[in-house]
Coordinates of C-alpha atoms and ligand atoms in Angstrom, one line a residue:
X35 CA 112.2 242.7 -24.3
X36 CA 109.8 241.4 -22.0
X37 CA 109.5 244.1 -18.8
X38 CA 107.5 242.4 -15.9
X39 CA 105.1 244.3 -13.9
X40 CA 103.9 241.5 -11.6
X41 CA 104.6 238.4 -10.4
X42 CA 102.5 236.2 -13.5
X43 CA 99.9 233.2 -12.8
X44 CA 102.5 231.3 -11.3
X45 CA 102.0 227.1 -11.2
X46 CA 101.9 226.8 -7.5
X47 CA 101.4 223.1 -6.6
X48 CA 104.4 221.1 -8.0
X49 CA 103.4 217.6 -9.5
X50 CA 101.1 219.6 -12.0
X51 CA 101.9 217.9 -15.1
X52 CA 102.0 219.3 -18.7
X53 CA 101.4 223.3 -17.6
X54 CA 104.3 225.0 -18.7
X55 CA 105.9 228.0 -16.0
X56 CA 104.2 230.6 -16.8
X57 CA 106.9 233.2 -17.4
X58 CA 107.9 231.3 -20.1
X59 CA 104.3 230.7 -21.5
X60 CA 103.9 234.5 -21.3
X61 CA 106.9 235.2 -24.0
X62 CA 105.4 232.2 -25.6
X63 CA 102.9 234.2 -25.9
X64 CA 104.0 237.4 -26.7
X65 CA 106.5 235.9 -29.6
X66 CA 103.2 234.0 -30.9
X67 CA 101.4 237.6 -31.2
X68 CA 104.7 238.8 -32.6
X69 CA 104.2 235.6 -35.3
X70 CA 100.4 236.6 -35.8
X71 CA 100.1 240.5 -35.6
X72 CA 104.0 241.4 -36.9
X73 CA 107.0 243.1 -34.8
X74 CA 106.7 246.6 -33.5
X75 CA 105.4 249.2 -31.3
X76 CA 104.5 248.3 -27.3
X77 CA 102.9 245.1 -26.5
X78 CA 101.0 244.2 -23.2
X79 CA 100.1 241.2 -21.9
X80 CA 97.1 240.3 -19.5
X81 CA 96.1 236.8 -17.6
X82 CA 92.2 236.2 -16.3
X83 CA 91.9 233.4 -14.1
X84 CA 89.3 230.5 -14.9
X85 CA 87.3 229.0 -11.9
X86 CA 86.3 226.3 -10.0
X87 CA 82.9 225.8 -7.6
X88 CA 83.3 224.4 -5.0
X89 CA 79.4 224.4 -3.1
X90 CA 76.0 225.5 -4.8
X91 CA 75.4 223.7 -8.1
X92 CA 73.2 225.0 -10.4
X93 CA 72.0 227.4 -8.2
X94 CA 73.2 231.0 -9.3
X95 CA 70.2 230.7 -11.8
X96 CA 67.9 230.0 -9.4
X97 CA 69.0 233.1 -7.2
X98 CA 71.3 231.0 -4.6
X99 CA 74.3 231.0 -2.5
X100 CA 77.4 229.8 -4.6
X101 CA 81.3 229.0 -3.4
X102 CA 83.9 229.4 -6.3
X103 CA 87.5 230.0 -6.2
X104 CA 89.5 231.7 -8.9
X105 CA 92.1 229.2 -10.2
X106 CA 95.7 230.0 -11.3
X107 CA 95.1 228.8 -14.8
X108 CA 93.4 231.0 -17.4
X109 CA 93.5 233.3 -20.5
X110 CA 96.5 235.3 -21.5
X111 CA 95.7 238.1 -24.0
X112 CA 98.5 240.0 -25.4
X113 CA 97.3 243.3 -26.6
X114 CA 98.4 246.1 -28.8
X115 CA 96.8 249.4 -29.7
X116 CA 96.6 250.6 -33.7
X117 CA 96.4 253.8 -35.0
X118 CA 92.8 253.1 -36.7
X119 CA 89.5 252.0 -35.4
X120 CA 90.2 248.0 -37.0
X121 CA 89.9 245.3 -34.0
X122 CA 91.4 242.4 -35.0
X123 CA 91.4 239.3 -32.6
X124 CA 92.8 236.0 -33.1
X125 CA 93.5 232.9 -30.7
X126 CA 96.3 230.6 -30.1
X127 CA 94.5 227.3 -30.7
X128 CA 92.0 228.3 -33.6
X129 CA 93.3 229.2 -37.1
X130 CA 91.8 232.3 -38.7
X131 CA 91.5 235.9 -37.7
X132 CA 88.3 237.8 -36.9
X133 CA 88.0 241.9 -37.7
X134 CA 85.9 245.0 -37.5
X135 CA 85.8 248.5 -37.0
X136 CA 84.8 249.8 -34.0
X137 CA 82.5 252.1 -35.8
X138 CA 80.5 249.2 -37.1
X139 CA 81.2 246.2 -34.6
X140 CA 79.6 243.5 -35.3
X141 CA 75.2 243.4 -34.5
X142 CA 75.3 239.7 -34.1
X143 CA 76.9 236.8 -33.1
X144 CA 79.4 234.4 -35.5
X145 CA 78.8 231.3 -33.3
X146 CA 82.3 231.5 -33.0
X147 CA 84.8 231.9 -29.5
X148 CA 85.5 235.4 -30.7
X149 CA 81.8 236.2 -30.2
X150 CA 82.7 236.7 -26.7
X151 CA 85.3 239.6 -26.8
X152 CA 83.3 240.6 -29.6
X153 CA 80.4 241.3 -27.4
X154 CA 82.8 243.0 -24.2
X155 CA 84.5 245.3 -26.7
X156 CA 81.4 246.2 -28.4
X157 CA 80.1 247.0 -25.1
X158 CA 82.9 248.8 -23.9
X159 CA 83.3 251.2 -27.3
X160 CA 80.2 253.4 -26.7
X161 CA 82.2 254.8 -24.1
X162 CA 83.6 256.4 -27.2
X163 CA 87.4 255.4 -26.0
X164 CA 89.9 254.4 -28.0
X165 CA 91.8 253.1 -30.7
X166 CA 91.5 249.6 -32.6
X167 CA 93.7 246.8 -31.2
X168 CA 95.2 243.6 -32.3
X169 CA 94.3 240.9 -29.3
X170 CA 96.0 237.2 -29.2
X171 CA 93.9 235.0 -27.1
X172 CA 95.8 231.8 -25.3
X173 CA 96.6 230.3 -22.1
X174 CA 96.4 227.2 -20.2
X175 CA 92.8 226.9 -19.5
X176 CA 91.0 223.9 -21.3
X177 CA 87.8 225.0 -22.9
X178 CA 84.3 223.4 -22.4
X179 CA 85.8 221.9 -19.3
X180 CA 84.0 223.3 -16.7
X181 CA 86.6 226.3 -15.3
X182 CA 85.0 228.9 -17.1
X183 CA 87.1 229.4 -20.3
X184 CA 84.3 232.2 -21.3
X185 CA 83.8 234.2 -18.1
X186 CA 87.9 234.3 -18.3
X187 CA 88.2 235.6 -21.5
X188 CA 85.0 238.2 -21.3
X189 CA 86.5 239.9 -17.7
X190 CA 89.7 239.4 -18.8
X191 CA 89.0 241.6 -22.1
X192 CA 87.1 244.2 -20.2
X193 CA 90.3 244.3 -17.7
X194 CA 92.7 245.0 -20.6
X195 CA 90.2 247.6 -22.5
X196 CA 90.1 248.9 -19.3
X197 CA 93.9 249.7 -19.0
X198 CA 94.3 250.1 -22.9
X199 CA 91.7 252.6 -22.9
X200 CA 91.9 253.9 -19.7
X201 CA 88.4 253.5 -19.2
X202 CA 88.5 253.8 -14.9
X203 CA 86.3 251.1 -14.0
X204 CA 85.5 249.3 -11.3
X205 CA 85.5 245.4 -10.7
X206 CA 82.0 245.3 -10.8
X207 CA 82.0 247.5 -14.0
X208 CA 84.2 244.9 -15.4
X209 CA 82.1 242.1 -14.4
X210 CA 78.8 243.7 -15.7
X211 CA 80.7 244.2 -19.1
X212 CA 81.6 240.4 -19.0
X213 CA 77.7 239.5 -18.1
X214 CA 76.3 241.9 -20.6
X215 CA 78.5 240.6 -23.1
X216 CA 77.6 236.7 -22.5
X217 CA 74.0 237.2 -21.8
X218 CA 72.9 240.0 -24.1
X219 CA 75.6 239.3 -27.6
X220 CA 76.3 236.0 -27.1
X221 CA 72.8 234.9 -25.6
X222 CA 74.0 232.4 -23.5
X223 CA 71.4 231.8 -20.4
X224 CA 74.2 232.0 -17.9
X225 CA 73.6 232.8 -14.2
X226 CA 76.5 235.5 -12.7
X227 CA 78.5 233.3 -10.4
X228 CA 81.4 233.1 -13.2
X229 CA 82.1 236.3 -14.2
X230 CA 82.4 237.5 -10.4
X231 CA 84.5 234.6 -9.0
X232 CA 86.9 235.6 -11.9
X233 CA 86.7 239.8 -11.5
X234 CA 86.3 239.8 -7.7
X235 CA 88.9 236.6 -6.7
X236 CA 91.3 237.1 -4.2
X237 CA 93.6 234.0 -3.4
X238 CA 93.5 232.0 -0.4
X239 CA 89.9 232.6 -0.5
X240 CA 86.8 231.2 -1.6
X241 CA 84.2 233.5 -3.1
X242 CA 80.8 233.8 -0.8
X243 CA 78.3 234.7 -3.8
X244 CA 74.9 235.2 -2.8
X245 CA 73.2 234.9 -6.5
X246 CA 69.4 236.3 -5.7
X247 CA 70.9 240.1 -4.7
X248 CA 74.9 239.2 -5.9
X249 CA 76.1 240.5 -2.2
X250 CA 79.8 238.4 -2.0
X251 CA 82.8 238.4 0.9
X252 CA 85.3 236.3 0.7
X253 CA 85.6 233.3 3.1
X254 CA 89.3 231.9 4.1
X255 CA 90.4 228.7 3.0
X256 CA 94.0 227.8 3.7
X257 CA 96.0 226.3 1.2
X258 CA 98.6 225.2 3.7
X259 CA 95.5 223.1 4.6
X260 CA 93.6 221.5 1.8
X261 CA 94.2 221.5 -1.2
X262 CA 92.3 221.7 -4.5
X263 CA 93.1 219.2 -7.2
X264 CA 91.0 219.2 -10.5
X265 CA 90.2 216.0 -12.2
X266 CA 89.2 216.4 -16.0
X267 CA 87.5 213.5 -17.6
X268 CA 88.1 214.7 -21.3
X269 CA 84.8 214.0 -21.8
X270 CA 83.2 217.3 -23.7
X271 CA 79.4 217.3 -25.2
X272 CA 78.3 218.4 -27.8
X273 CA 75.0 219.0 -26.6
X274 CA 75.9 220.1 -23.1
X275 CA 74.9 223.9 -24.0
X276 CA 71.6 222.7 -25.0
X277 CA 71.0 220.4 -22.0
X278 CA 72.1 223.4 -19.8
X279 CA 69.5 225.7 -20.8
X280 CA 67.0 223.0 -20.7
X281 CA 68.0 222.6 -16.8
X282 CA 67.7 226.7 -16.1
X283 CA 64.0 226.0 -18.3
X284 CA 63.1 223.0 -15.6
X285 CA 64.2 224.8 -13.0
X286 CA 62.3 227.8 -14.0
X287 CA 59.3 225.4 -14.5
X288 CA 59.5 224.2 -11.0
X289 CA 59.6 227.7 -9.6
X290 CA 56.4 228.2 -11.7
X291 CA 54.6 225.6 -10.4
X292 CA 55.3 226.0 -6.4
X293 CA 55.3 230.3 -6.7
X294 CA 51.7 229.7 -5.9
X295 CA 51.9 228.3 -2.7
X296 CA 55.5 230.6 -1.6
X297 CA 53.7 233.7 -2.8
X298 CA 56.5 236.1 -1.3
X299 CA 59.1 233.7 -3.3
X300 CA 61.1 235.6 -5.9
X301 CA 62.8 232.5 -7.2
X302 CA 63.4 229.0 -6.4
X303 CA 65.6 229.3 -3.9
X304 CA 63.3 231.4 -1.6
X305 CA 60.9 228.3 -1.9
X306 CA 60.7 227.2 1.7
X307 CA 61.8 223.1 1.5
X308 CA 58.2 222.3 3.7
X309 CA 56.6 223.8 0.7
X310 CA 58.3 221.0 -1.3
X311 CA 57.3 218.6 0.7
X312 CA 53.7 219.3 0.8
X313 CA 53.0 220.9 -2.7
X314 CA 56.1 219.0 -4.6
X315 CA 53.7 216.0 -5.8
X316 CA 51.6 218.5 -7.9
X317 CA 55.4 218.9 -10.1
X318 CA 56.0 216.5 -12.8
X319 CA 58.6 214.1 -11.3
X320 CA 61.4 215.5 -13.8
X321 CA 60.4 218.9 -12.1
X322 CA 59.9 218.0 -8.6
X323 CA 63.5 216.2 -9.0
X324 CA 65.4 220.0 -10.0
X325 CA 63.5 221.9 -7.5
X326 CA 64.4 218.9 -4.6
X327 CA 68.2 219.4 -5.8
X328 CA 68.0 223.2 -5.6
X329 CA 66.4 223.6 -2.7
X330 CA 68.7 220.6 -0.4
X331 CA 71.8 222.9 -2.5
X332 CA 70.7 225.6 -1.1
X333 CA 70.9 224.1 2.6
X334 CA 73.5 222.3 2.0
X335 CA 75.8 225.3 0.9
X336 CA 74.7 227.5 3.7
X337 CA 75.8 224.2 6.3
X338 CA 79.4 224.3 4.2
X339 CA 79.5 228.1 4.8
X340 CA 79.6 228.0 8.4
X341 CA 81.8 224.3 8.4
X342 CA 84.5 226.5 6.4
X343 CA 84.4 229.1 9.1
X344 CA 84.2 226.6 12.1
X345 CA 87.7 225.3 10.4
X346 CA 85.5 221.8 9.9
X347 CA 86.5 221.1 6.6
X348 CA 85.6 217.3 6.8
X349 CA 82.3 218.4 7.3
X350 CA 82.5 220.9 3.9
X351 CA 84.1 217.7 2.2
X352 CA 80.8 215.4 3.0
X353 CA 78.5 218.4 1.8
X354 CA 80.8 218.2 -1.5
X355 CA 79.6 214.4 -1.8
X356 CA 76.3 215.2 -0.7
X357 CA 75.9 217.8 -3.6
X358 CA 77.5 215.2 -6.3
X359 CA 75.2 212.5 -5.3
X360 CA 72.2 215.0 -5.9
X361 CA 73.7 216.0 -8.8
X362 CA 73.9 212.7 -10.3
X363 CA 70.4 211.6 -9.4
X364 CA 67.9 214.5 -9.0
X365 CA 69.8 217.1 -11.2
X366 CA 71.1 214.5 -14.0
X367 CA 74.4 216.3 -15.1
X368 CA 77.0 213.9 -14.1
X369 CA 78.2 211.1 -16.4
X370 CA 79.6 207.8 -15.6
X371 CA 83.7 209.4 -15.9
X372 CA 82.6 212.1 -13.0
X373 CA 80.4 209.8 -11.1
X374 CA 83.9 206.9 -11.1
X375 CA 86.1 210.2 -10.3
X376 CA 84.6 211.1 -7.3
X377 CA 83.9 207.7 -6.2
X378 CA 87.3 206.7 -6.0
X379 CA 88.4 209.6 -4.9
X380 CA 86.0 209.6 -1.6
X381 CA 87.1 206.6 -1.1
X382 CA 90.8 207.6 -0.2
X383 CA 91.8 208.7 3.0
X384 CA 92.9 212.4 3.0
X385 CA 90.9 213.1 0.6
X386 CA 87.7 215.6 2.4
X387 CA 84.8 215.6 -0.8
X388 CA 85.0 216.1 -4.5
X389 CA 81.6 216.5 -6.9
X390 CA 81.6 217.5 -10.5
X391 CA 82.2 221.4 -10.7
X392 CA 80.9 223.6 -13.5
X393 CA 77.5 222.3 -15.5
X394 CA 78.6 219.0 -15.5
X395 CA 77.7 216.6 -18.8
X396 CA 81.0 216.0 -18.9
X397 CA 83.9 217.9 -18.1
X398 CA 85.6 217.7 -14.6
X399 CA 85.4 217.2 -11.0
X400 CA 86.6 219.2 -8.2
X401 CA 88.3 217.2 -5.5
X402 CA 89.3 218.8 -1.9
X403 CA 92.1 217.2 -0.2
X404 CA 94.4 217.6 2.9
X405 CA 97.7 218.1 2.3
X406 CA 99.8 215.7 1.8
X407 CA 97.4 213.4 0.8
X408 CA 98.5 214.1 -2.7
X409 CA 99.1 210.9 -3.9
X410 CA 95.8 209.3 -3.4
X411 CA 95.6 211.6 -6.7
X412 CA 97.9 208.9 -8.4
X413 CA 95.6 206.2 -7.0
X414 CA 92.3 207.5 -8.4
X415 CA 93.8 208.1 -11.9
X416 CA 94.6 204.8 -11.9
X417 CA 91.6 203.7 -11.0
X418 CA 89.6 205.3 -14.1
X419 CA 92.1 204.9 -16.2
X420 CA 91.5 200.5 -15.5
X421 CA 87.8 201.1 -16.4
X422 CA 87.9 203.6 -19.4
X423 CA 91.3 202.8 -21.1
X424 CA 92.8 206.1 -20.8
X425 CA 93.8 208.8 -18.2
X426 CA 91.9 211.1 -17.0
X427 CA 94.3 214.7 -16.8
X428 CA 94.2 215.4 -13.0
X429 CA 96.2 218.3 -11.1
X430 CA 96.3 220.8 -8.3
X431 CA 95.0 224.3 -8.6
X432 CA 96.2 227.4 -6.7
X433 CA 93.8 229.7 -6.0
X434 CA 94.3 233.2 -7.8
X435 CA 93.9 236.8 -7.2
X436 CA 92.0 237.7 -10.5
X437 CA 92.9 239.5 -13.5
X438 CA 96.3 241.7 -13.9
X439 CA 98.5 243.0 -16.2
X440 CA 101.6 241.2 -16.2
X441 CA 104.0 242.7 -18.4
X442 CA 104.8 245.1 -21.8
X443 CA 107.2 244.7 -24.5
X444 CA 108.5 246.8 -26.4
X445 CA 109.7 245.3 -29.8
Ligands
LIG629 C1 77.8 226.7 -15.7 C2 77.3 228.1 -15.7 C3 77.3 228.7 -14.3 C4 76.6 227.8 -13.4 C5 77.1 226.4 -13.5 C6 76.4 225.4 -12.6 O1 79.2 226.6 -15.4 O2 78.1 228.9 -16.5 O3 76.7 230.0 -14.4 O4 75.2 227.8 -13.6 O5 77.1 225.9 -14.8 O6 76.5 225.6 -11.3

């Protein structure tokens, strides 16, 4: 019997195709552990949000201002405690099952998606807690997208140790857990904006992140107002983690080569843009092309700040093209399927600004429209599906209030 302690990640929206209502998907869920792990003993189930950004691309690596929102798709974990110290974590859409004792967990990475709740739970055991458990990873969030499939799963793990293990931690506890877990086991050169628009979300709201000292508030956005639709392009590379970490090496580059002339400057961002201007022609061009989109990012995200709290949201819509446009030119991350998205949807009325979201490469855009415009939606679809011969999957988001336990079963 499935006992509900919340209200679960509801689909909020209507015309979202192909997301199934999330009560249901949670005893999907639940009977899919039950399938995996055997009947028996007291079940919980968890959901972490993924995430979109809205402003401030590819600047929480270079210590700048960043505007995600938590999105009401994401990980569910069912979890169940053993009597031993054996973790044993599997996932709905990979076969095979990956185990350890929490006396030894593992000292390296597989290269494998377990790698990340690996690395939170082998974090979170030398708090000499608890007991082994038997974790089914799901959900409706689709990986290598763009939303954040990892920062879900690592807070969302450290949110249901947390309450398996009774561990008391904090939100930002959580979030360091997640960060250490990414950074330090899986060694991925991520920046922290994920991990905190996941563990610090609250809905209706978009997450203020300033990345050089991680203060945050949240900033109003009203759903009865505009609406977020996400339009993925299916497109996923192969490569994309490579050519990521080559952009956080540019941009470091870049900060190298101007700290001489901003000597107070603790990272790009702080790079004042008339030092640009007057030293940028020392930087290779490939470098003086990052730093140019960091630094106009910068700007550009503080002018979308204060739009969002003037209530201007056309004007935050024309910084959103603004920051695509720089993306696709100075930052090179967009491909021809994001750069067609976005440039049919600006070109609908209703619609305020879209941009790729995420690192790009691939992956999907973020599109902010009034409501009611909804079926300009339709129109754009159409419109990419005439010049790449298929459709691209494109639906609204709610925002979310971060990760909770939603219910326990007792079998
Ligand atoms: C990826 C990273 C984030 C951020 C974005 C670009 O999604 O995980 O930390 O750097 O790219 O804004």
């Amino acid at each position: 019997m499935l006992e509900a302690m919340e209200g679960p990640a509801s689909t909020r929206g209507g015309g979202v195709a192909g997301v199934a209502p999330a009560a249901q998907a949670l005893e999907e869920h639940v009977r899919s552990f039950e399938r995996a792990f055997g009947r028996g003993g007291s079940v919980r189930a968890f959901f972490s949000p993924g995430r979109v950004n809205l402003m401030g691309a590819h600047l929480d690596y270079n210590g700048g201002p960043v505007m995600p929102m938590a999105i009401d798709r994401g990980t569910f974990l069912a979890v169940r405690e053993r009597s031993d110290d054996q973790v044993r974590l599997r996932s709905t859409s990979e076969e095979g099952e990956f185990r350890f004792h929490l006396a030894s967990p593992p000292a390296s990475r597989a290269g494998r998606w377990s790698d990340y709740p690996s690395g939170v739970i082998r974090g979170l055991a030398v708090r000499g807690a608890g007991r082994g458990l038997e974790i089914l990873f799901g959900g409706n969030l689709p990986v290598g997208a763009g939303l954040s499939s990892s920062a879900s799963i690592c807070v969302g793990t450290a949110f249901a140790l947390d309450r398996v293990w009774d561990l008391g931690l904090g939100p930002h506890e959580r979030v360091q857990a997640a960060l250490d877990a990414e950074r330090g086991f899986v060694g991925v050169l991520c920046g922290i904006m994920d991990p905190y628009a996941v563990g610090l979300a609250r809905p209706g709201h978009l997450l203020w992140l300033d990345c050089k000292d991680a203060s945050w508030e949240h900033l109003p956005i009203d759903p009865g107002v505009a609406r977020v639709a996400v339009a993925d392009t299916l497109v996923r590379r192969e490569l994309a983690q490579g050519a990521f970490n080559q952009r956080v090496e540019e941009a470091s580059l870049a900060f190298r080569g101007l700290r001489r002339h901003a000597p107070e400057a603790t990272c790009l961002r702080d790079v004042g843009l008339e030092v640009l201007e007057r030293h940028g022609g020392d930087l290779e061009p490939t470098l003086r092309a990052r730093a140019t989109h960091v630094l106009h990012e910068v700007r550009r995200t503080f002018q979308a700040r204060e739009a969002l709290l003037a209530g201007d949201l056309p004007s935050f819509g024309r910084r959103m093209l603004e920051s695509h446009a720089s993306l696709r030119d100075l930052y090179d991350v967009s491909v021809p399927e994001l750069d067609c998205l976005v440039e049919s949807a600006a070109a609908e009325s209703g619609v305020l600004g879209a941009r790729l979201t995420g690192a790009g490469f691939g992956g999907c855009a973020v599109i902010l429209l009034e409501r009611g415009a909804e079926p300009a939606l339709d129109r754009v679809r159409e419109r990419f599906a005439r010049r790449f011969g298929r459709e691209p999957r494109i639906e609204l988001f709610g925002g979310d209030s971060g990760p909770r336990e939603l219910a326990t079963s007792e079998s």
